[in-house]
Coordinates of C-alpha atoms (C1' of nucleotides) in Angstrom, one line a residue:
Chain A
X1 CA 0.2 0.0 0.1
X2 CA 1.1 3.4 -0.9
X3 CA 1.3 6.6 2.1
X4 CA -0.9 8.3 0.4
X5 CA -3.5 5.8 0.1
X6 CA -3.0 5.1 3.8
X7 CA -3.2 8.6 4.4
X8 CA -6.7 8.9 2.7
X9 CA -7.9 5.9 4.6
X10 CA -7.0 7.2 8.2
X11 CA -8.4 10.4 7.4
X12 CA -11.4 8.8 6.4
X13 CA -11.6 7.3 9.8
X14 CA -10.2 10.3 11.8
X15 CA -13.7 11.9 12.4
X16 CA -16.4 11.4 15.0
X17 CA -19.2 10.6 12.6
X18 CA -17.1 8.5 10.1
X19 CA -15.4 6.4 12.6
X20 CA -19.1 5.6 14.5
X21 CA -20.5 4.7 10.7
X22 CA -17.4 2.4 10.2
X23 CA -18.3 0.8 13.6
X24 CA -21.7 0.4 12.7
X25 CA -21.3 -0.9 9.5
X26 CA -18.3 -3.5 10.6
X27 CA -21.0 -4.5 13.2
X28 CA -23.4 -5.2 11.0
X29 CA -21.2 -7.7 9.2
X30 CA -21.6 -8.9 5.7
X31 CA -25.5 -8.1 5.2
X32 CA -24.5 -4.3 5.6
X33 CA -27.0 -1.0 6.6
X34 CA -28.5 0.9 4.2
X35 CA -27.7 4.6 3.8
X36 CA -31.2 5.8 5.7
X37 CA -30.8 3.5 8.5
X38 CA -27.2 4.8 9.6
X39 CA -28.8 8.5 9.2
X40 CA -31.5 7.6 11.6
X41 CA -29.4 5.5 13.7
X42 CA -26.6 8.0 14.1
X43 CA -29.1 11.3 13.6
X44 CA -26.7 13.0 10.5
X45 CA -28.8 15.0 8.2
X46 CA -28.7 13.3 5.0
X47 CA -26.4 15.4 2.8
X48 CA -23.7 15.5 5.6
X49 CA -24.2 11.6 5.9
X50 CA -23.4 11.1 2.2
X51 CA -20.3 13.2 2.2
X52 CA -19.1 11.2 4.8
X53 CA -20.0 8.0 3.4
X54 CA -18.2 8.6 0.0
X55 CA -15.0 9.6 2.3
X56 CA -15.3 5.9 3.4
X57 CA -15.9 4.4 0.2
X58 CA -13.4 6.6 -1.5
X59 CA -10.9 5.3 0.8
X60 CA -11.7 1.7 0.2
X61 CA -12.8 1.1 3.3
X62 CA -16.6 0.6 2.8
X63 CA -18.2 -0.9 -0.4
X64 CA -21.8 0.0 -1.2
X65 CA -24.5 -1.4 -3.3
X66 CA -27.7 -0.6 -4.8
X67 CA -30.9 -2.9 -3.7
X68 CA -34.3 -1.6 -4.7
X69 CA -33.7 2.2 -4.2
X70 CA -31.7 1.9 -1.2
X71 CA -27.7 1.9 -1.1
X72 CA -26.2 -0.7 1.2
X73 CA -22.8 0.1 3.0
X74 CA -21.0 -2.8 4.1
X75 CA -17.2 -3.2 5.2
X76 CA -14.4 -3.9 2.2
X77 CA -12.4 -6.3 4.1
X78 CA -9.4 -6.0 1.9
X79 CA -9.1 -2.3 2.5
X80 CA -9.3 -2.7 5.9
X81 CA -6.5 -5.0 6.3
X82 CA -4.4 -3.5 4.2
X83 CA -4.5 -0.4 6.1
X84 CA -3.6 -2.1 9.2
X85 CA -1.0 -4.0 7.7
X86 CA 0.8 -1.2 6.3
X87 CA 0.4 0.2 10.0
X88 CA 2.6 -2.3 11.8
X89 CA 4.8 -3.3 8.8
X90 CA 7.9 -2.5 10.5
X91 CA 6.9 -3.3 14.1
X92 CA 9.2 -5.7 14.9
X93 CA 12.0 -5.8 13.0
X94 CA 13.9 -8.7 14.1
X95 CA 13.4 -8.3 17.8
X96 CA 10.0 -10.2 18.3
X97 CA 9.8 -9.2 21.7
X98 CA 9.2 -5.5 21.1
X99 CA 6.7 -6.0 18.8
X100 CA 4.5 -3.0 18.6
X101 CA 1.3 -5.1 18.1
X102 CA 1.2 -8.1 20.9
X103 CA -0.7 -11.1 19.5
X104 CA -3.6 -10.2 21.7
X105 CA -4.4 -7.3 19.1
X106 CA -5.8 -9.7 16.5
X107 CA -6.1 -13.2 18.5
X108 CA -8.2 -12.0 20.9
X109 CA -10.9 -11.1 18.9
X110 CA -10.5 -13.5 15.6
X111 CA -9.7 -17.0 15.8
X112 CA -7.8 -18.0 12.6
X113 CA -10.0 -20.1 10.0
X114 CA -9.1 -23.8 10.4
X115 CA -7.2 -22.9 13.6
X116 CA -7.2 -25.1 16.9
X117 CA -6.9 -22.1 18.9
X118 CA -9.2 -21.0 21.6
X119 CA -8.8 -17.4 20.4
X120 CA -6.9 -17.0 24.5
X121 CA -3.4 -17.8 22.8
X122 CA -0.3 -18.4 24.7
Chain B
X1 CA -10.8 3.3 24.4
X2 CA -13.3 6.1 23.9
X3 CA -14.4 7.3 20.5
X4 CA -12.7 10.8 21.1
X5 CA -9.4 9.3 22.0
X6 CA -9.3 7.1 18.9
X7 CA -10.2 9.7 16.5
X8 CA -7.2 11.7 18.5
X9 CA -5.0 9.2 17.4
X10 CA -6.3 8.5 13.7
X11 CA -6.1 12.2 13.3
X12 CA -2.3 12.0 14.6
X13 CA -2.0 9.5 11.6
X14 CA -3.9 10.8 9.1
X15 CA -1.1 13.0 7.7
X16 CA 1.6 12.3 5.3
X17 CA 4.6 13.9 7.4
X18 CA 3.4 12.4 10.8
X19 CA 2.9 8.9 9.2
X20 CA 6.5 8.7 7.8
X21 CA 7.5 9.9 11.0
X22 CA 5.6 7.3 13.2
X23 CA 6.6 4.7 10.7
X24 CA 10.3 5.8 11.0
X25 CA 10.1 5.7 14.7
X26 CA 8.5 2.6 14.9
X27 CA 11.2 0.9 12.6
X28 CA 13.9 2.3 15.1
X29 CA 12.8 -0.1 17.9
X30 CA 13.1 0.9 21.5
X31 CA 15.8 2.7 21.0
X32 CA 13.9 5.6 19.4
X33 CA 15.1 8.3 17.3
X34 CA 16.0 11.9 18.3
X35 CA 13.7 15.0 17.2
X36 CA 17.0 16.4 15.3
X37 CA 17.6 13.2 13.3
X38 CA 14.1 12.8 12.5
X39 CA 13.9 16.4 10.8
X40 CA 17.2 15.7 9.2
X41 CA 15.8 12.5 7.4
X42 CA 12.4 13.6 6.5
X43 CA 13.7 17.2 5.5
X44 CA 10.6 19.1 7.4
X45 CA 11.5 22.0 9.7
X46 CA 11.8 21.8 12.9
X47 CA 9.1 23.5 14.3
X48 CA 6.9 21.8 12.0
X49 CA 8.4 18.5 13.0
X50 CA 7.8 19.7 16.6
X51 CA 4.3 20.4 16.0
X52 CA 3.9 17.0 14.2
X53 CA 5.5 15.1 17.2
X54 CA 3.4 16.6 19.7
X55 CA 0.3 15.7 17.9
X56 CA 1.4 12.1 17.8
X57 CA 2.8 11.8 21.5
X58 CA -0.6 13.9 22.6
X59 CA -2.6 11.1 20.8
X60 CA -0.5 8.4 22.9
X61 CA 1.3 6.9 19.6
X62 CA 4.8 8.2 20.4
X63 CA 6.5 8.6 23.8
X64 CA 9.6 11.0 24.5
X65 CA 12.1 10.7 27.1
X66 CA 15.0 13.4 27.3
X67 CA 18.7 12.4 26.9
X68 CA 21.5 15.2 27.0
X69 CA 20.2 17.8 24.9
X70 CA 18.1 16.0 22.8
X71 CA 14.7 14.7 22.8
X72 CA 14.4 11.0 21.7
X73 CA 11.0 9.9 20.4
X74 CA 9.9 5.9 20.5
X75 CA 6.8 4.1 19.7
X76 CA 4.3 3.6 22.3
X77 CA 3.4 0.0 22.5
X78 CA 0.0 0.5 24.5
X79 CA -1.5 3.5 22.4
X80 CA -0.9 1.6 19.2
X81 CA -2.3 -1.6 20.2
X82 CA -5.4 -0.3 21.9
X83 CA -6.1 1.8 18.9
X84 CA -5.7 -1.2 16.2
X85 CA -7.9 -3.1 18.9
X86 CA -10.4 -0.5 18.9
X87 CA -10.6 -0.5 15.1
X88 CA -11.6 -4.0 14.8
X89 CA -13.5 -4.2 17.9
X90 CA -16.6 -5.8 16.1
X91 CA -15.2 -7.1 13.2
X92 CA -16.2 -10.8 13.6
X93 CA -19.4 -10.6 15.7
X94 CA -19.9 -14.3 15.7
X95 CA -18.9 -15.2 12.2
X96 CA -15.4 -15.9 12.4
X97 CA -14.9 -16.3 8.8
X98 CA -16.1 -13.1 7.5
X99 CA -13.5 -11.4 10.0
X100 CA -12.3 -8.0 8.7
X101 CA -8.8 -8.9 9.8
X102 CA -7.9 -12.1 8.7
X103 CA -4.5 -13.6 10.7
X104 CA -2.1 -12.5 8.1
X105 CA -2.4 -9.0 9.4
X106 CA -0.6 -9.6 12.5
X107 CA 1.0 -13.2 12.2
X108 CA 2.7 -12.4 9.2
X109 CA 4.7 -9.6 10.8
X110 CA 4.9 -11.1 14.3
X111 CA 5.6 -14.0 15.6
X112 CA 4.5 -14.4 19.0
X113 CA 6.6 -14.8 21.7
X114 CA 7.4 -18.3 22.9
X115 CA 5.8 -20.0 20.1
X116 CA 7.2 -22.4 17.6
X117 CA 5.4 -20.8 14.9
X118 CA 7.5 -19.6 11.6
X119 CA 6.1 -16.0 11.0
X120 CA 4.4 -17.9 8.0
X121 CA 1.2 -19.6 10.0
X122 CA -1.2 -22.1 8.6
Chain C
dT1 C1' -47.7 9.2 -15.4
dT2 C1' -48.2 10.8 -10.8
dT3 C1' -46.8 10.6 -6.4
dA4 C1' -43.6 9.2 -2.5
dT5 C1' -39.2 7.5 -1.1
dA6 C1' -33.9 6.7 -1.0
dT7 C1' -30.0 9.4 -1.8
dT8 C1' -26.5 12.1 -4.1
dT9 C1' -25.0 16.6 -6.0
dC10 C1' -24.3 21.3 -5.7
dT11 C1' -23.1 25.2 -3.3
dA12 C1' -21.2 29.0 0.0
dA13 C1' -19.9 29.7 4.4
dA14 C1' -18.2 28.1 8.6
dA15 C1' -14.5 25.6 11.4
dA16 C1' -10.5 22.9 11.8
dT17 C1' -5.6 22.2 10.6
dA18 C1' -1.1 23.0 8.8
dT19 C1' 2.9 26.0 7.7
dG20 C1' 7.7 27.7 9.5
dG21 C1' 10.1 32.3 10.5
dA22 C1' 11.3 34.7 14.5
dA23 C1' 11.9 34.6 19.7
dA24 C1' 12.1 32.0 24.0
dT25 C1' 13.9 27.8 26.9
dG26 C1' 16.7 24.5 28.4
dT27 C1' 21.3 22.2 28.4
dC28 C1' 26.0 20.9 27.6
dA29 C1' 31.1 22.7 27.3
dC30 C1' 34.8 25.6 27.7
Chain D
dG1 C1' 30.0 33.3 32.9
dT2 C1' 29.5 33.1 27.3
dG3 C1' 28.6 30.5 23.4
dA4 C1' 26.8 26.9 20.6
dC5 C1' 23.2 23.4 20.3
dA6 C1' 18.5 21.0 20.2
dT7 C1' 14.2 21.7 20.6
dT8 C1' 10.0 23.9 21.5
dT9 C1' 6.2 28.0 22.0
dC10 C1' 4.2 31.8 19.6
dC11 C1' 1.7 33.6 15.9
dA12 C1' -0.1 35.1 11.5
dT13 C1' -1.2 33.3 7.3
dA14 C1' -2.9 29.8 4.0
dT15 C1' -5.0 25.5 3.3
dT16 C1' -8.2 22.1 3.9
dT17 C1' -12.3 20.1 5.4
dT18 C1' -17.0 20.0 7.2
dT19 C1' -21.5 21.3 6.9
dA20 C1' -26.5 21.2 5.5
dG21 C1' -30.1 23.4 2.7
dA22 C1' -32.3 23.3 -1.8
dA23 C1' -32.2 21.5 -5.7
dA24 C1' -31.4 17.2 -8.6
dT25 C1' -31.2 12.1 -9.8
dA26 C1' -33.0 7.7 -9.4
dT27 C1' -36.1 3.7 -8.2
dA28 C1' -40.3 1.9 -6.9
dA29 C1' -45.6 1.8 -6.0
dA30 C1' -50.3 3.4 -7.2

DNA sequence: TTTATATTTCTAAAAATATGGAAATGTCAC
DNA sequence: GTGACATTTCCATATTTTTAGAAATATAAA
């Protein structure tokens, strides 16, 4: 990932309303949430919401699809993991003990597929 | 972590120079880097750099210590992992297969301590 | 085709952030 | 002390981002 794309994604997340949108949509899973429902739940005026949603999709963090007359927003997994990966790219530089991202971060929440781990590793 | 702290941290990272600073400092490991060296390496004027560094430390992403007449900046591991954790908090909601943060993200870079994994897990 | 619904684009004004020169502060060596 | 160095604070300016009303677009139901 290039620097400028990472900055774009971080900028998209660096806003109270947009971070709330992002988390709401992530929590909704693959099904996604309609723009109108987001506006209602977060009490953001429609034009303002539309602006924020365009920032998030433009940054590759959300994706949208049409369904009837609604537009449904869902998390874009690839964009999200690329960003996280970029952030911690050089976190270990050899010395694993000093890693900036201890295993708890991911494993606490995400039991790897096909693994026999409990999610409470080590 | 509260929303407002997360926004602060993301805002700190959402800037070309600051993201470069962050990555430079992370890559330097626990030893850290002096402000002057960052300024030289990144070719940022001192007052501007000082402003950016204060954003990053204020956001809890870097920590500073004095050494002689230099100020050394290093990664603040706790702040970094708290932010990442907040971002992916609700990523799985039961359905592990749809996780927004596949295991590759962390494990590719960070072999857990005391593990016999190769870093190329699964 | 008329009407209601869902969302976005346009716009201009308000708010927040970034910039770097000059001056101030703190620290070490002589 | 004096002088050189390292970094930060002050500040005014410049730039970017955010905001939401009014108008435009698009789909669907009656």
